[in-house]
Coordinates of C-alpha atoms in Angstrom, one line a residue:
X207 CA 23.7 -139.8 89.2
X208 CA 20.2 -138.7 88.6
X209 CA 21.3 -135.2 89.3
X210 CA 24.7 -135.3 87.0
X211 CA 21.8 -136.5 84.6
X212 CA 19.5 -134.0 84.8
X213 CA 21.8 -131.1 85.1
X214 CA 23.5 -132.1 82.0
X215 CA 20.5 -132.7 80.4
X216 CA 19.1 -128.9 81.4
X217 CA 22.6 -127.0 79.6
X218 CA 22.1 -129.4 76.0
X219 CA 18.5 -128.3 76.3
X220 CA 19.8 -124.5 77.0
X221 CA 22.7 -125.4 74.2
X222 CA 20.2 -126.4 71.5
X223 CA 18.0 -123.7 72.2
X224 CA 20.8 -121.0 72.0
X225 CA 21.4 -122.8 68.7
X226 CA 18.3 -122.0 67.7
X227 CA 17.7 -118.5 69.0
X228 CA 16.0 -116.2 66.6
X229 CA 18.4 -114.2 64.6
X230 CA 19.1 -109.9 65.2
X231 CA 16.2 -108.1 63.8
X232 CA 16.6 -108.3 60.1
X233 CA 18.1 -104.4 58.6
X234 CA 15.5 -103.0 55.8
X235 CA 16.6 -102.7 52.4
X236 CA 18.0 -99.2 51.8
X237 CA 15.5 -97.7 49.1
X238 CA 17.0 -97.0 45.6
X239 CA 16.0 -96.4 41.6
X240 CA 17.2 -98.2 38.9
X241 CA 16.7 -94.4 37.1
X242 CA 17.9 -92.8 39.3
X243 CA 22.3 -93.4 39.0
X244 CA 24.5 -91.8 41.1
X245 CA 27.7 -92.8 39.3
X246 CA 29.2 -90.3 36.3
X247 CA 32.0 -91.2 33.9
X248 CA 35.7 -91.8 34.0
X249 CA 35.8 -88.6 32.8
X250 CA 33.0 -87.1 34.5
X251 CA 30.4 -87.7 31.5
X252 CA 26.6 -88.7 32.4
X253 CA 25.2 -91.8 33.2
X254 CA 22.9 -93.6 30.5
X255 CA 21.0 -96.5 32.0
X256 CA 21.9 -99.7 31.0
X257 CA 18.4 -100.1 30.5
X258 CA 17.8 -97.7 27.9
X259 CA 20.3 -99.6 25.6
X260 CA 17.9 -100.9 22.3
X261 CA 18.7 -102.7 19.2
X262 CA 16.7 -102.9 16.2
X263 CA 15.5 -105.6 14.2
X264 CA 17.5 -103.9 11.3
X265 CA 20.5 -103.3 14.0
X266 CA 20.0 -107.0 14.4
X267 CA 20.4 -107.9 10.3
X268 CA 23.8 -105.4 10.1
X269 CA 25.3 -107.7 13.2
X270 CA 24.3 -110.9 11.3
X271 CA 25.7 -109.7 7.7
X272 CA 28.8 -108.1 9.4
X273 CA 30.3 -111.3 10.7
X274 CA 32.1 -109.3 13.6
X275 CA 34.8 -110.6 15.4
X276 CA 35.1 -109.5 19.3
X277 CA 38.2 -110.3 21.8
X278 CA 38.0 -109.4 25.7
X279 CA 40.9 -108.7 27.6
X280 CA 39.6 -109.3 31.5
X281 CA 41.7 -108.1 34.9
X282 CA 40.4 -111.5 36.4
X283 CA 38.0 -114.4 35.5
X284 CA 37.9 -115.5 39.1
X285 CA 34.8 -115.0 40.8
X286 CA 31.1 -115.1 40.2
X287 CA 30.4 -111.3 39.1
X288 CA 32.7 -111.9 36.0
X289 CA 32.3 -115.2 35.2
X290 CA 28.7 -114.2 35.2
X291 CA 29.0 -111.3 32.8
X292 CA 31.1 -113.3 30.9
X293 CA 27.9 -115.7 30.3
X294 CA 25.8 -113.0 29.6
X295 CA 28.0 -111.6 26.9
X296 CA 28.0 -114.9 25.2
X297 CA 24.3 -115.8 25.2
X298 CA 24.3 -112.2 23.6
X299 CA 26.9 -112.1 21.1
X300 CA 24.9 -115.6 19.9
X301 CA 21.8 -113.7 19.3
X302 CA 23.6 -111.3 17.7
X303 CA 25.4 -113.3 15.5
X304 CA 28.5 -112.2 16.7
X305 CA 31.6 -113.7 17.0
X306 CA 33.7 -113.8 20.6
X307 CA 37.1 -115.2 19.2
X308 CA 39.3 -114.7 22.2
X309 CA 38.7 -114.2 26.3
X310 CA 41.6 -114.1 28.6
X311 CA 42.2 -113.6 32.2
X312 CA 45.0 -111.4 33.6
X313 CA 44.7 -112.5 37.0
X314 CA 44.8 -108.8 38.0
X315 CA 48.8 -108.5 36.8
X316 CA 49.4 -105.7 34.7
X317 CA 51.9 -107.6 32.2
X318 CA 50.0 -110.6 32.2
X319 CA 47.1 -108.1 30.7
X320 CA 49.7 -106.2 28.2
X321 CA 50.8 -109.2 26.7
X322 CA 47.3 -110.9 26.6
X323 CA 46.2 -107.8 24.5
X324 CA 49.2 -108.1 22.1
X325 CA 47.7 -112.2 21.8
X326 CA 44.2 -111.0 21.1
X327 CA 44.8 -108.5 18.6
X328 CA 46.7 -111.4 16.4
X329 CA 43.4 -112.8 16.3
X330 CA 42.1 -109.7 14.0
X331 CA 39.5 -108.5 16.4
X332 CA 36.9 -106.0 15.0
X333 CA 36.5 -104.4 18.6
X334 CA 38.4 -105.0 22.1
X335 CA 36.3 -105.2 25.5
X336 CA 38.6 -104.8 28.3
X337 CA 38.7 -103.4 32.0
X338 CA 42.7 -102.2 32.3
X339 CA 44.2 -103.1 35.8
X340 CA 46.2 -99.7 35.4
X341 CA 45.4 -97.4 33.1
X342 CA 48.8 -95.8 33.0
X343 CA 50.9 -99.1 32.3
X344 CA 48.0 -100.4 30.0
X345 CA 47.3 -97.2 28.2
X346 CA 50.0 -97.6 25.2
X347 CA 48.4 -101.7 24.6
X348 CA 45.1 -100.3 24.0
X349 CA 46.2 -97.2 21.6
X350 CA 48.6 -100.1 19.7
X351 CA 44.9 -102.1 19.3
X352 CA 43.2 -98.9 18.3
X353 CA 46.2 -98.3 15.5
X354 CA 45.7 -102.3 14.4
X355 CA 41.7 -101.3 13.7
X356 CA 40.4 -102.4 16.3
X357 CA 37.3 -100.5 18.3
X358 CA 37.8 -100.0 22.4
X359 CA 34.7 -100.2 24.7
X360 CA 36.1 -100.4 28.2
X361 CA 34.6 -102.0 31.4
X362 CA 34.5 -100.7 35.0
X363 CA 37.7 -98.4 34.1
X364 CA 39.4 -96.8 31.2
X365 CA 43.0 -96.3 29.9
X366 CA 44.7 -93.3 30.9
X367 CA 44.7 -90.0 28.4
X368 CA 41.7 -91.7 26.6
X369 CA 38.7 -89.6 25.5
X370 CA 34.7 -91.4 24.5
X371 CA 33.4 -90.8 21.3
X372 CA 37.0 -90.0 20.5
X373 CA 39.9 -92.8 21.4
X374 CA 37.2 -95.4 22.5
X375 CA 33.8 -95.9 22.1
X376 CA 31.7 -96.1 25.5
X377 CA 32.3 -97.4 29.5
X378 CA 30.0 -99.7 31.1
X379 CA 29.9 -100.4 34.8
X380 CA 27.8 -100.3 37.8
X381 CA 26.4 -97.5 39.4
X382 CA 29.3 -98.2 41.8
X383 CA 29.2 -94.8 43.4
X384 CA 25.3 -96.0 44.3
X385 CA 26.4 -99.1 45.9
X386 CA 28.6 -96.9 48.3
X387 CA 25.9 -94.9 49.7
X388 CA 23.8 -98.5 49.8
X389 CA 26.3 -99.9 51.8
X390 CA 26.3 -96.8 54.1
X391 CA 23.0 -96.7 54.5
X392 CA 23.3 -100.3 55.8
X393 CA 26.4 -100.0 58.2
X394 CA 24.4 -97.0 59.7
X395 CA 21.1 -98.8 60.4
X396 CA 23.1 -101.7 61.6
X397 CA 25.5 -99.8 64.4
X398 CA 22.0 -98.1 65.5
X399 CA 23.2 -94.2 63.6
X400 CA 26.0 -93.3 65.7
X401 CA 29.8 -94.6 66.4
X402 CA 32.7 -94.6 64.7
X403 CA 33.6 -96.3 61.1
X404 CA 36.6 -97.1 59.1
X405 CA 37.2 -97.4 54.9
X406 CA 39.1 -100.0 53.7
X407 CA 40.1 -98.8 50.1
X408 CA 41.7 -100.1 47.1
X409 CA 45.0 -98.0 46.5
X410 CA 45.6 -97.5 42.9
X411 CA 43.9 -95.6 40.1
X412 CA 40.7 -97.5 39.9
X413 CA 38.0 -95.3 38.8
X414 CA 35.5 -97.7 40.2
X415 CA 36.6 -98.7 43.2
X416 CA 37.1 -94.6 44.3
X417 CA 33.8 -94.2 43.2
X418 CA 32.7 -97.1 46.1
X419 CA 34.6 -95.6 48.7
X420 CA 33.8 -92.2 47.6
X421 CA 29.9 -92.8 47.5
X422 CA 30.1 -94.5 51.2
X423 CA 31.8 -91.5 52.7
X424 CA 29.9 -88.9 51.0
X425 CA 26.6 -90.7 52.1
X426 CA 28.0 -91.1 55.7
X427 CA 29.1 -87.0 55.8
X428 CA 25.8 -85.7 54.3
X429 CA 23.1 -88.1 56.1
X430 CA 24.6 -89.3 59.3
X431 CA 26.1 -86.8 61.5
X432 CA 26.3 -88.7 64.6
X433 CA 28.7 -91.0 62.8
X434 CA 32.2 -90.6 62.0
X435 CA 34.8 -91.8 59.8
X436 CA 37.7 -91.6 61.7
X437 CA 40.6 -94.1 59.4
X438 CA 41.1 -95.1 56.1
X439 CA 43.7 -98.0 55.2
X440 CA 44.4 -98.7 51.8
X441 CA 45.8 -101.7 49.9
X442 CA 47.4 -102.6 46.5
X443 CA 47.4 -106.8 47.6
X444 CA 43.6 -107.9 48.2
X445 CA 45.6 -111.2 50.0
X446 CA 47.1 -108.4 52.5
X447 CA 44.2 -106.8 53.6
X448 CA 44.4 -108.2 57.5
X449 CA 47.6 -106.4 57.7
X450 CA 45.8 -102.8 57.0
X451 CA 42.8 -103.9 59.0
X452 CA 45.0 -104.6 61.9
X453 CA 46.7 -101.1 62.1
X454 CA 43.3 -99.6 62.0
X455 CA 42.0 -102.0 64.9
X456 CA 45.1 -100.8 66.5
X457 CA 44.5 -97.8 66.6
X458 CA 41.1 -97.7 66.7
X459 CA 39.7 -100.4 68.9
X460 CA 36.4 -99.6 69.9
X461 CA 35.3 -98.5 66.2
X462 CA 32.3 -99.9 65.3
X463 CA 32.7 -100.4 61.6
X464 CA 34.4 -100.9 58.8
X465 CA 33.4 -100.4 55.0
X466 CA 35.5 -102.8 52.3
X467 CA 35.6 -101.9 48.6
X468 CA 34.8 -105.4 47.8
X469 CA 33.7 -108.5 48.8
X470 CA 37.5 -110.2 49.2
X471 CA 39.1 -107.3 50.9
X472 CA 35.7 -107.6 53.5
X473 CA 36.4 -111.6 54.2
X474 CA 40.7 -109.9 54.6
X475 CA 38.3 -107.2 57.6
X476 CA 36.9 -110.0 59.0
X477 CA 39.7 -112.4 59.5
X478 CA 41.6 -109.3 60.9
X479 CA 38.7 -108.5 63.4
X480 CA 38.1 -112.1 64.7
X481 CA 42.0 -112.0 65.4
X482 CA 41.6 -108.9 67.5
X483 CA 38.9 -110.5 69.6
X484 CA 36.4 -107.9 67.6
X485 CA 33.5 -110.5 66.1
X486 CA 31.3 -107.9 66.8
X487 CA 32.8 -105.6 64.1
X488 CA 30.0 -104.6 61.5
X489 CA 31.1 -104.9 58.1
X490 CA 29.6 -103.9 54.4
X491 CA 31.1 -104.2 51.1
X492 CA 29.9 -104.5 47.6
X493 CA 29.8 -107.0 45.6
X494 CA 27.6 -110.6 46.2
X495 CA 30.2 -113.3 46.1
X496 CA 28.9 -116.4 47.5
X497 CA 31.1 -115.9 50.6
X498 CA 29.5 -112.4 51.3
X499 CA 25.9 -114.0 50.5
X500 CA 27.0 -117.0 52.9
X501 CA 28.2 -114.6 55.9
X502 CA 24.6 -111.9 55.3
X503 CA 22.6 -115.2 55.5
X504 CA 24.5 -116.7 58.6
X505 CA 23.7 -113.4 60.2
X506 CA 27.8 -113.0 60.3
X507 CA 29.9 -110.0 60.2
X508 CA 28.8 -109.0 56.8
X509 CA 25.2 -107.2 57.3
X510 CA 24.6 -106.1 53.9
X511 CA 26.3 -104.5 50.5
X512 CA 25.7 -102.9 47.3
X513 CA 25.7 -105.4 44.5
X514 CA 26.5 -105.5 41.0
X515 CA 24.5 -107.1 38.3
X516 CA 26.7 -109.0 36.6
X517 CA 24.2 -110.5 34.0
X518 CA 22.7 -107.4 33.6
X519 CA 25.9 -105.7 32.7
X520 CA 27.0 -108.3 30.4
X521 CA 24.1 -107.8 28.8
X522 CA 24.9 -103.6 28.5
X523 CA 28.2 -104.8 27.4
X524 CA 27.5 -106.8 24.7
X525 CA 25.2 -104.3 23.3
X526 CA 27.0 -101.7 23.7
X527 CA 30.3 -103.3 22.0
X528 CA 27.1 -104.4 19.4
X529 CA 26.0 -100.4 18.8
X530 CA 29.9 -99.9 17.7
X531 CA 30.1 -102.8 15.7
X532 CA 27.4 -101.3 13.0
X533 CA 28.4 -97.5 13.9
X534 CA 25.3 -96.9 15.9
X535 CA 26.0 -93.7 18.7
X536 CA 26.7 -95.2 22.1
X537 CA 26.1 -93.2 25.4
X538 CA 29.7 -92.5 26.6
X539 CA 29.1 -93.7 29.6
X540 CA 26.4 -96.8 30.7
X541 CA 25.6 -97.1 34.4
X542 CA 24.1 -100.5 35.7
X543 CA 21.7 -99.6 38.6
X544 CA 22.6 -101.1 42.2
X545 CA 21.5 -103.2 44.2
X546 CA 21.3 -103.0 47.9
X547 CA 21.6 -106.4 49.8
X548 CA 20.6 -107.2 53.4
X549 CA 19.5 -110.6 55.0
X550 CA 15.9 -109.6 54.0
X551 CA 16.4 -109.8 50.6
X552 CA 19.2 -112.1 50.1
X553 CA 17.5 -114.9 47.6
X554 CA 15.4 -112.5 45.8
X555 CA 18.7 -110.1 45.2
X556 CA 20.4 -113.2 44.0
X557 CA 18.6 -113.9 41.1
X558 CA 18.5 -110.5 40.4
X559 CA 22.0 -110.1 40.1
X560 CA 23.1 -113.7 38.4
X561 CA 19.7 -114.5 37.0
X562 CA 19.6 -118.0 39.0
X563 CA 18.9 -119.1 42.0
X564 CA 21.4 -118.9 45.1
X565 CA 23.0 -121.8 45.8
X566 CA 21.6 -124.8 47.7
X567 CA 24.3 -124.0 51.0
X568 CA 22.9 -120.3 51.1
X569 CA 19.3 -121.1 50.5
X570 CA 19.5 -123.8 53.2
X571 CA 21.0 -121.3 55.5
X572 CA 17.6 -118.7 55.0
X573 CA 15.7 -121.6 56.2

């Protein structure tokens, strides 16, 4: 009996200490500028910094007198990045004097967007904000708003045939083309600078999204030549990522990577790995949901990605939307610099990107 006890007692000690085993050496943070922005335009034009954008204090006095009204048309109010921005353009507009008189969310279905536009432009909006799920089946909404009076500053994508300075105003996104070579940079340092990698790629005409996948394989190409990327699966269905994962994993088994184009599609590359028996599948993304923040500071799958800054954009959107309002020249294009994410930095990153700190479960986690 003593020895049953002692034995058992010897593998909880061993179990508890596993437990508590120090984590994989932590990745460094790939280095990057906020000046210098790898992203260009929709349609190829320069990137302005969202941190050059400026209003004067008689910019300020023409928003106040103007009584402007603004409507935003979003692709989806489901997550933290635009719920965040969402925030941001609000505390904004109220400094500005400026009116928000309509928001809806289109839950990423082109009709749903069309007729949420059509709603929003009863509302007598002095300028539209929108990001168009499909520029081609959106394009005709936005020029029927344009017609009505109304201004067009687009978000992370345009509507097709559109020129800026021209049909609409300005774009604002992310330096999204910089996040891709972040996130390459981390998937190289974490499989060690050699193997194999796959893309997982959102199939559609998304300028933004190319850009992502588009600044990861260009990065991989020109900096890494021991690595290869050796299959691409794309999507149209974020919910039916495992089934593209699964062909490459197939076909692929002893790849050592896999790059998503966003944070959802990654958690779809996971649950598709795990199934195959492959938890040891490296995975990087962009975007910093909490569930990617979560997995990075559980030392999971995810090892690092390129973040946006939602606040920060917000922010550029609201001004820029403000610079049309009173006929004040926009940059055609503003870029928000990226934001590399590893373990390392996880918290600090966090309030860089949402402007608060990370939530109790994660910060518990870097404990």
């Amino acid at each position: 009996m003593r020895k049953y006890l002692a034995v058992t007692a010897c593998v909880l000690f061993a179990s508890a200490m596993a437990a508590q085993s120090p984590l994989a050496k932590e990745l460094s943070v790939p280095a990057y500028s906020t000046e210098d922005l790898k992203s260009t335009g929709p349609n190829g034009e320069p990137a302005a910094s969202a941190m050059s954008l400026e209003l004067t204090a008689e910019d300020r006095q023409k928003l106040k007198d103007g009584k402007f009204k603004v409507a935003f048309a979003f692709h989806m109010l489901s997550n933290e990045m635009t719920t965040t921005e969402l925030a941001a353009i609000k505390d904004t507009f109220n400094e500005l004097g400026v009116e928000l008189v309509g928001v809806t969310d289109a839950q990423m279905k082109v009709e749903t967007q069309v007729s949420n536009i059509e709603s929003l432009m009863a509302l007598q909006p002095d300028l539209l904000l929108s990001t168009p799920i499909d520029p081609i089946s959106t394009a005709a909404s936005y020029r029927a708003a344009a017609e009505q009076g109304a201004k067009l500053v687009f978000v992370e994508n345009i509507a097709h045939g559109m020129v800026a300075g021209k049909d609409y105003v300005s774009c604002i996104a992310a330096d999204n083309y910089g996040n891709g070579v972040a996130a390459a940079d981390i998937m190289a340092e974490a499989i060690g600078g050699e193997g194999e990698v796959g893309v997982v790629f959102f199939d559609a005409n998304f300028w933004v999204t190319d850009q992502r996948a588009e600044g990861f394989k260009d990065r991989i190409a020109e900096k890494y030549p021991n690595i290869k990327v050796v299959a691409e699966g794309g999507f149209t269905d974020q919910n039916r990522v495992t089934e593209v994962v699964d062909g490459i994993l197939v076909n692929h088994p002893q790849i050592d990577g896999i790059f998503a184009v966003w944070d959802i599609p990654a958690e779809g590359t996971i649950a598709a790995a795990k199934s195959a028996g492959r938890g040891d599948l490296i995975v990087t993304t962009i975007d910093l949901g909490a569930n990617a923040a979560r997995i990075i500071a559980e030392d999971g799958m995810i090892k690092g990605l390129g973040a946006q800054r939602p606040y920060d954009q917000g922010v550029a959107i609201a001004t820029t939307a403000a610079y049309a309002l009173i006929d004040k020249k926009a940059p055609e294009f503003v870029a928000v610099p990226p934001l590399p994410v590893v373990r390392a930095n996880l918290l600090k990153a966090w309030e860089e990107a949402y402007h608060e700190p990370a939530p109790d479960n994660i910060a518990e986690l870097m404990k």
